[in-house]
PDB file of C-alpha atoms in Angstrom:
ATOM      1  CA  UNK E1283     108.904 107.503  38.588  1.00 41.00           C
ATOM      2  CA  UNK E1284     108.295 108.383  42.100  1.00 40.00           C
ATOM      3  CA  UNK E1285     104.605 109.320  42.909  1.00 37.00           C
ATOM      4  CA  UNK E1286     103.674 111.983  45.788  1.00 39.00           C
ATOM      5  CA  UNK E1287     100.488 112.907  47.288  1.00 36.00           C
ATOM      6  CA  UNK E1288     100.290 116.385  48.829  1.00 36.00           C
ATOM      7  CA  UNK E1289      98.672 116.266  52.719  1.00 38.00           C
ATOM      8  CA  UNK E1290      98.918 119.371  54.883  1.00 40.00           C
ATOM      9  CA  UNK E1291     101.213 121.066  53.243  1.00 43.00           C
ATOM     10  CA  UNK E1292     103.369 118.707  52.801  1.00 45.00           C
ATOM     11  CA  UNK E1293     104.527 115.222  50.400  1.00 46.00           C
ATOM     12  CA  UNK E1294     104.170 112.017  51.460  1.00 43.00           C
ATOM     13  CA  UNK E1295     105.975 109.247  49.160  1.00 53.00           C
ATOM     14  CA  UNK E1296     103.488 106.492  48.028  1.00 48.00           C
ATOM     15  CA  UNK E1297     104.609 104.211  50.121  1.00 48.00           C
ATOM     16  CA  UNK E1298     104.121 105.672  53.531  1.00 49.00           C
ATOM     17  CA  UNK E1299     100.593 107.107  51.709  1.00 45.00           C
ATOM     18  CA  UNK E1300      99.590 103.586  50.885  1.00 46.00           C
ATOM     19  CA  UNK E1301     100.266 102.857  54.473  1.00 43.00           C
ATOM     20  CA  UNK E1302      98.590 105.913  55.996  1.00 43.00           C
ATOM     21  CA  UNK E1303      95.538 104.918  54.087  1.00 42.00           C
ATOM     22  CA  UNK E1304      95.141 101.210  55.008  1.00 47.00           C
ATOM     23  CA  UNK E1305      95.602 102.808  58.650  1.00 41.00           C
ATOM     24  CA  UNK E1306      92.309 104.586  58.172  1.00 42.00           C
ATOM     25  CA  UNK E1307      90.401 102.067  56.661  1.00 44.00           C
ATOM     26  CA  UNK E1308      91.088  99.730  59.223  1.00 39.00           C
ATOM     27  CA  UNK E1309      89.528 102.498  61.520  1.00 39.00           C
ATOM     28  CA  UNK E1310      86.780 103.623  59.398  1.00 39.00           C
ATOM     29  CA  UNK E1311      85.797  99.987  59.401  1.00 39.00           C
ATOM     30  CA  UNK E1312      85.275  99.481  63.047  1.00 36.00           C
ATOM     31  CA  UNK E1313      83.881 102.721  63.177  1.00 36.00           C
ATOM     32  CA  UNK E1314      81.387 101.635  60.546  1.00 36.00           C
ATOM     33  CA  UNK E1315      80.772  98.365  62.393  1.00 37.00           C
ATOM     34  CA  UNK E1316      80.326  99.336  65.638  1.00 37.00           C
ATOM     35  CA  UNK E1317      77.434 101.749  64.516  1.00 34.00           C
ATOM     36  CA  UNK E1318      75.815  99.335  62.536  1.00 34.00           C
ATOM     37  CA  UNK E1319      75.560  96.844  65.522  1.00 39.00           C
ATOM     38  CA  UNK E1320      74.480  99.191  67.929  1.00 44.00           C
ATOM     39  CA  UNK E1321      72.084 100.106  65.706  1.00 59.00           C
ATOM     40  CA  UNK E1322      70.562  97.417  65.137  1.00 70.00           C
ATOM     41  CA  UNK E1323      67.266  95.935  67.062  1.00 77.00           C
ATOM     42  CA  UNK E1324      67.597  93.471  70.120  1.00 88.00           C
ATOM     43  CA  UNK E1325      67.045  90.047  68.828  1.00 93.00           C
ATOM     44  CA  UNK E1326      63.538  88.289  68.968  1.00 94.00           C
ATOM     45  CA  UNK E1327      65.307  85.604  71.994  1.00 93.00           C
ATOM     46  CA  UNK E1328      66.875  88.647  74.026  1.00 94.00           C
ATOM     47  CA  UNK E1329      63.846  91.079  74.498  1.00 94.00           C
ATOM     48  CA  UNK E1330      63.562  91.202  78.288  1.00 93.00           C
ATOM     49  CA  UNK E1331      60.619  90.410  79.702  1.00 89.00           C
ATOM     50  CA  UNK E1332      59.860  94.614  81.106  1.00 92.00           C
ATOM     51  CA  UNK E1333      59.732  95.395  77.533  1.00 95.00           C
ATOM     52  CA  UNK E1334      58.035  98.660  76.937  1.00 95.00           C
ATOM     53  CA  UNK E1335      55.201 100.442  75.029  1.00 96.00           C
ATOM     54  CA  UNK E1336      57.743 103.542  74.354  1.00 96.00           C
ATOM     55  CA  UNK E1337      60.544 101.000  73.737  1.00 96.00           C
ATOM     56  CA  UNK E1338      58.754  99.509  71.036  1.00 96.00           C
ATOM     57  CA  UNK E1339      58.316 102.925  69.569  1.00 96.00           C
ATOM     58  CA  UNK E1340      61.640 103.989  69.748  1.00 95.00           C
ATOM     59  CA  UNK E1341      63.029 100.799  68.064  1.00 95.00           C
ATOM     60  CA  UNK E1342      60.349 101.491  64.765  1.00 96.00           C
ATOM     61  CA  UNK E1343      58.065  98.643  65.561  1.00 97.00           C
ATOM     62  CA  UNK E1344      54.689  98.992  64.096  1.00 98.00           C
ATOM     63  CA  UNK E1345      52.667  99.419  67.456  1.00 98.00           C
ATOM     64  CA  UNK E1346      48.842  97.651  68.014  1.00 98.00           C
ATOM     65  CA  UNK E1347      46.963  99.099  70.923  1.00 97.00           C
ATOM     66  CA  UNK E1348      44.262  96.628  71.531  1.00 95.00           C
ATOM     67  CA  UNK E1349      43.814  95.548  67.788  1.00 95.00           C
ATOM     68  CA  UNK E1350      44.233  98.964  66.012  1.00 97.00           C
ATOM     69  CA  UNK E1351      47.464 100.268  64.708  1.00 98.00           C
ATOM     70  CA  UNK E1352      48.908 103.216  66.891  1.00 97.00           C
ATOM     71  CA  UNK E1353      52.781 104.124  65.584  1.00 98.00           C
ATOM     72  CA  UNK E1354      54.236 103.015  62.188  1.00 97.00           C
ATOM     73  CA  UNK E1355      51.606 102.943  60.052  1.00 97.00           C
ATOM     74  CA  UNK E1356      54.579 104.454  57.200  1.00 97.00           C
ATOM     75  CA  UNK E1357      56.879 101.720  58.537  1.00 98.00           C
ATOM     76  CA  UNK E1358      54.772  99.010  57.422  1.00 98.00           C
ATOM     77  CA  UNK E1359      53.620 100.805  54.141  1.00 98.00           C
ATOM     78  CA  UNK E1360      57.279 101.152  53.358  1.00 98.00           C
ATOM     79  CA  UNK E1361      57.706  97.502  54.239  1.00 98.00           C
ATOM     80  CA  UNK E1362      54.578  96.557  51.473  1.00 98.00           C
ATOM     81  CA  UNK E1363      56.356  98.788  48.903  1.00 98.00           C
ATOM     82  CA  UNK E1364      59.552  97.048  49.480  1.00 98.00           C
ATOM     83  CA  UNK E1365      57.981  93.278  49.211  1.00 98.00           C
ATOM     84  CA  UNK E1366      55.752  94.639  45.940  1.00 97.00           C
ATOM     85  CA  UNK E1367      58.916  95.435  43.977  1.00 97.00           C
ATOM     86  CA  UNK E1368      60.442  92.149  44.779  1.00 97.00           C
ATOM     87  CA  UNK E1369      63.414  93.075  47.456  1.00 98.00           C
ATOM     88  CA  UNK E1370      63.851  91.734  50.668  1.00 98.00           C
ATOM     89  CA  UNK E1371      62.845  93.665  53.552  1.00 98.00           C
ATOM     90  CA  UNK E1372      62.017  93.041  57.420  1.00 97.00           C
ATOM     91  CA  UNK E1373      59.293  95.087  60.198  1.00 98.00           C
ATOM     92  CA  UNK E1374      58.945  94.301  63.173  1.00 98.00           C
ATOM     93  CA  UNK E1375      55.553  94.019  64.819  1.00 98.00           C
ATOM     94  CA  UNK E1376      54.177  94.859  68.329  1.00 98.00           C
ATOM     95  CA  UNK E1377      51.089  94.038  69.808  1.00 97.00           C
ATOM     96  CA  UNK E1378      49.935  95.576  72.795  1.00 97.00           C
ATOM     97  CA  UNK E1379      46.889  94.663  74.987  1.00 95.00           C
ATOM     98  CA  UNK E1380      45.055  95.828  78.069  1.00 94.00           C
ATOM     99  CA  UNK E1381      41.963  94.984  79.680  1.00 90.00           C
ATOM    100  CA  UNK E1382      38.518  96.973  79.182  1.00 82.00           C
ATOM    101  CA  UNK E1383      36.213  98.554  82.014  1.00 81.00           C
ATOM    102  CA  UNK E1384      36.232  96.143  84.633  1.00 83.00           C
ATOM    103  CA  UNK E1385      32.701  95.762  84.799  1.00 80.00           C
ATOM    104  CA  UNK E1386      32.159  94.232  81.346  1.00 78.00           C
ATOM    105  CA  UNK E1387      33.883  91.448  82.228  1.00 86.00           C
ATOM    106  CA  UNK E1388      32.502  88.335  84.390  1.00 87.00           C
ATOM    107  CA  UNK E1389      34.016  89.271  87.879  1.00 86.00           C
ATOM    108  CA  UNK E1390      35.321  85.852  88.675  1.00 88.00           C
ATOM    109  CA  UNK E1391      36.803  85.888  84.668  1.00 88.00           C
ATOM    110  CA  UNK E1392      38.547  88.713  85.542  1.00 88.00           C
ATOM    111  CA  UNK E1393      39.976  88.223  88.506  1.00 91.00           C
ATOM    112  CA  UNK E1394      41.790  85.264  86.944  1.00 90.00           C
ATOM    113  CA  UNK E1395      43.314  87.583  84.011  1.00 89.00           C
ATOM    114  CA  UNK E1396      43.451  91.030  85.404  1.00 87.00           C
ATOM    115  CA  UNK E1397      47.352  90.359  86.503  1.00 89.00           C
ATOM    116  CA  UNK E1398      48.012  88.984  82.915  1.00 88.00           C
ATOM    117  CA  UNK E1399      47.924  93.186  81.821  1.00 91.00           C
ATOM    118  CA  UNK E1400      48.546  94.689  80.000  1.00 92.00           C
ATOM    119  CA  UNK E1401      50.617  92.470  77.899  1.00 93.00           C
ATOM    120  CA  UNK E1402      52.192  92.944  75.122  1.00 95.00           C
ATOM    121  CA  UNK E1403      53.641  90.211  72.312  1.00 93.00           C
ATOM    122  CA  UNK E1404      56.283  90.810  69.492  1.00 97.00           C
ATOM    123  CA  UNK E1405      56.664  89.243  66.261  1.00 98.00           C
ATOM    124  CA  UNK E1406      58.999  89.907  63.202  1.00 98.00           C
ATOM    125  CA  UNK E1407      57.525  89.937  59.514  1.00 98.00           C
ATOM    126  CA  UNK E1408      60.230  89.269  56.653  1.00 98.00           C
ATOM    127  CA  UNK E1409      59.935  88.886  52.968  1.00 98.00           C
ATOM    128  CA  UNK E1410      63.184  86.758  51.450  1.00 98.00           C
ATOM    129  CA  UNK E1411      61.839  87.813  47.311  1.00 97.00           C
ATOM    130  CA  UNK E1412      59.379  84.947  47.446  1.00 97.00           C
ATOM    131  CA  UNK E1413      57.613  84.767  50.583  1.00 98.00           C
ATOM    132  CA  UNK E1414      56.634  86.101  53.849  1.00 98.00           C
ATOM    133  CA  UNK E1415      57.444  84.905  57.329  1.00 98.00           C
ATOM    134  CA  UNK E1416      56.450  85.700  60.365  1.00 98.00           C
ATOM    135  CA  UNK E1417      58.668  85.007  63.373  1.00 98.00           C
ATOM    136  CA  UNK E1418      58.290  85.029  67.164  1.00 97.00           C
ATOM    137  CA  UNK E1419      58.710  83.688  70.576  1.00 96.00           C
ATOM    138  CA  UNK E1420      56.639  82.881  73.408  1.00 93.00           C
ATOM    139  CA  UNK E1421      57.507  80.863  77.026  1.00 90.00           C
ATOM    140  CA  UNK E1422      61.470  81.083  74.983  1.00 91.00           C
ATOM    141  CA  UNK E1423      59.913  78.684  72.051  1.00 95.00           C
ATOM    142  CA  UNK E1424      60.620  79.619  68.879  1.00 97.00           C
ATOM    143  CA  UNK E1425      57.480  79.736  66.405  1.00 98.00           C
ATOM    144  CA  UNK E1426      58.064  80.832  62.482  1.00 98.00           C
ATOM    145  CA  UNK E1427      55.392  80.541  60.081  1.00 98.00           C
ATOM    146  CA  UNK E1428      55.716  80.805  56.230  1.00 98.00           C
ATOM    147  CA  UNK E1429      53.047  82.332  53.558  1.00 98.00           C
ATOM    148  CA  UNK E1430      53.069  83.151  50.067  1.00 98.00           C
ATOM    149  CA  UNK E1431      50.910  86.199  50.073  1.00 98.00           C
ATOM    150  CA  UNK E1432      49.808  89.376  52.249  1.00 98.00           C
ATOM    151  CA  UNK E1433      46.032  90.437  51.544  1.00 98.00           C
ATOM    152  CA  UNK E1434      44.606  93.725  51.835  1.00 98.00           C
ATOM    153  CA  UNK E1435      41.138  93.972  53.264  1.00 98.00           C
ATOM    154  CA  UNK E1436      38.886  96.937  53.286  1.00 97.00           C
ATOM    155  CA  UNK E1437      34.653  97.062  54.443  1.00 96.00           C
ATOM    156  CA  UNK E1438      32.324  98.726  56.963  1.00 96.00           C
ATOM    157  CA  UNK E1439      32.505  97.477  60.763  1.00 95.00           C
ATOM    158  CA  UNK E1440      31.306  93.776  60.800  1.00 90.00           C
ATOM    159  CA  UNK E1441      29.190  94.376  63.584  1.00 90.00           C
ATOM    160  CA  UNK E1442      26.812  97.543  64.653  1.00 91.00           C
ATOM    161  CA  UNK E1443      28.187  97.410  67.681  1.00 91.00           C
ATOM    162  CA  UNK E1444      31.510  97.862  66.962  1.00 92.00           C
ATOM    163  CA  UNK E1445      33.646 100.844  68.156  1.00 91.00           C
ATOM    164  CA  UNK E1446      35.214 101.605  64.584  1.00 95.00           C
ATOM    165  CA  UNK E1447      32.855 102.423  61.311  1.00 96.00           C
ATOM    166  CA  UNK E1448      35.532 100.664  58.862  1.00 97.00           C
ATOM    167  CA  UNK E1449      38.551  98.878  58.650  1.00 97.00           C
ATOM    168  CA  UNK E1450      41.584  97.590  56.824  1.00 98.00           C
ATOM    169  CA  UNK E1451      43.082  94.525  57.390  1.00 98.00           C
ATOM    170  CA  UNK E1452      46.802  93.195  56.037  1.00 98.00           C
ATOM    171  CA  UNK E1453      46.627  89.425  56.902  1.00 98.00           C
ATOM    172  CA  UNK E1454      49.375  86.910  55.575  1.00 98.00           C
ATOM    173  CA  UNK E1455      47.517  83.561  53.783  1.00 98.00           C
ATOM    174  CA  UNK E1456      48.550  81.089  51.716  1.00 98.00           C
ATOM    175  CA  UNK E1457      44.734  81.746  49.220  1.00 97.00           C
ATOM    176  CA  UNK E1458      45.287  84.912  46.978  1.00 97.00           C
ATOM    177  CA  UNK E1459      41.343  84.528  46.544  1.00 97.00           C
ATOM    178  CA  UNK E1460      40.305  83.471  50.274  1.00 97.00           C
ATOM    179  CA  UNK E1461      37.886  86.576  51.797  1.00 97.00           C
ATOM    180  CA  UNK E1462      37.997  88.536  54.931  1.00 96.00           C
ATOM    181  CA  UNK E1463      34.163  87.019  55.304  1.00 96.00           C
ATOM    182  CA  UNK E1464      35.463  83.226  54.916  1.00 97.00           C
ATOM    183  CA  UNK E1465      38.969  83.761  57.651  1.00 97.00           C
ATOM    184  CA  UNK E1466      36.612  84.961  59.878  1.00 95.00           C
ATOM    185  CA  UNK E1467      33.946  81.794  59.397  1.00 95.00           C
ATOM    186  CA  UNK E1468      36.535  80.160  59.679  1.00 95.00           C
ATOM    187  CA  UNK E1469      37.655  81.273  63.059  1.00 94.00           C
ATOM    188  CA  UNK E1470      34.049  81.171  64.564  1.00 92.00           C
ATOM    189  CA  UNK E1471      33.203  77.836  63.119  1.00 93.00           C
ATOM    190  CA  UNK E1472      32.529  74.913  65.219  1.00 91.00           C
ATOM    191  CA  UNK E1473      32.562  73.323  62.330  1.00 91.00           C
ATOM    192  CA  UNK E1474      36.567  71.175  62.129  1.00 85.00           C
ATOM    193  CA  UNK E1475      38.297  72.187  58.710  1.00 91.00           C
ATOM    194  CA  UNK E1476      36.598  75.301  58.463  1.00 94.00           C
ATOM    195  CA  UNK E1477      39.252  77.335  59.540  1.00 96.00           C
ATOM    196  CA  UNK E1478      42.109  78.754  57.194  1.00 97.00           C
ATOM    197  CA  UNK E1479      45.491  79.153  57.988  1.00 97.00           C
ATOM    198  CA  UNK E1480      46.199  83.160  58.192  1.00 98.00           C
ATOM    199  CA  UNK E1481      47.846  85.377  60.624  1.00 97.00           C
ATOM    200  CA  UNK E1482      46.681  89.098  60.890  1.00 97.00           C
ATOM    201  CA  UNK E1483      49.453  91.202  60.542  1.00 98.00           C
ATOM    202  CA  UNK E1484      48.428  94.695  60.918  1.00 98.00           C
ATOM    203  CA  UNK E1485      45.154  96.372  61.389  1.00 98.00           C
ATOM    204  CA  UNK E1486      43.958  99.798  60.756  1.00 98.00           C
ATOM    205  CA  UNK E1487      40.461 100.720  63.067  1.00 97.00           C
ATOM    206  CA  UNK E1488      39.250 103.705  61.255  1.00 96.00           C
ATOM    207  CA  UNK E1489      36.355 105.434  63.726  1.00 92.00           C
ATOM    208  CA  UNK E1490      34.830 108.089  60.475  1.00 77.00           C
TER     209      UNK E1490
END
């Protein structure tokens, strides 16, 4: 039995079909790869160094402006979903600073910093099924840190001063039961072995 396949009009014998289609898929698969490199983000290593604000928006990072989230607040909700049900996932974090009215700074201070801004930093957060690591780069070194848990913290402003009423805080620890209160002791302390290990990973500055 001879099979046909109709196309255009016309019939092709299986044979020439069978090579008609491996023709295609052969095409359809460099199509298919060259979109999925292009669209994927610059490595970590190869960010240049005039790396910009509206870059980092346009490749989905989840954008800090001076410690409060700015862009991609769904990104890295999406991300938390992902990592509660147990799947691998990856965001990709940027941190961007700038320096506040010159004149609440020490003059000589900031004349020593003021060509250091704005600056901005970028680090990639991944969760393999089992933990969480956070991965970036600075002066070309490679740092990667590993945690098994991300903490949600929610409160008024910790100071009366501050420029925000509340906040909420995602910071990666290795203490399920460890406190916003006792990181930041921690980080203040003069005290040595008072500080925890924990790396802030994104923070939302809410002003009402």
């Amino acid at each position: 039995m001879r099979y046909m396949i109709v196309m255009a009009g016309k019939e092709l014998p299986m044979k020439r079909h069978m090579i008609l289609i491996s023709i295609l898929s052969v095409l359809l698969l460099f199509t298919v790869t060259g979109c999925s490199q292009s669209d994927r983000p610059t490595p970590l290593e190869e960010l240049p160094d005039n790396y910009s604000l509206e870059q980092a928006k346009e490749d989905s990072c989840v954008v800090h402006e001076n410690g409060d989230v700015t862009y991609g607040r769904d990104l890295f909700e999406e991300f938390l979903r992902t990592a509660a049900s147990g799947k691998t996932d990856q965001v990709r974090l940027a941190f961007y600073c700038t320096l506040d009215d010159p004149s609440g700074y020490d003059p000589e201070y900031y004349e020593t910093v003021r060509d250091d801004y704005p600056c901005m930093y970028i680090q990639e957060l991944s969760f393999d099924g089992e933990q969480y690591t956070i991965r970036w780069y600075e002066d070309g070194e490679e740092f990667i840190r590993n945690y098994s848990y991300i903490m949600k913290y929610e409160g008024p402003a910790e100071s009366p001063d501050a420029l925000y009423q509340s906040y909420i805080r995602y910071v990666l620890t290795n203490d399920e039961k460890v406190t916003w209160q006792e990181l930041t002791h921690g980080m203040f302390s003069s005290q040595m072995g008072d500080y925890i290990d924990h790396m802030s990973v994104c923070t939302d500055l809410i002003d009402e």
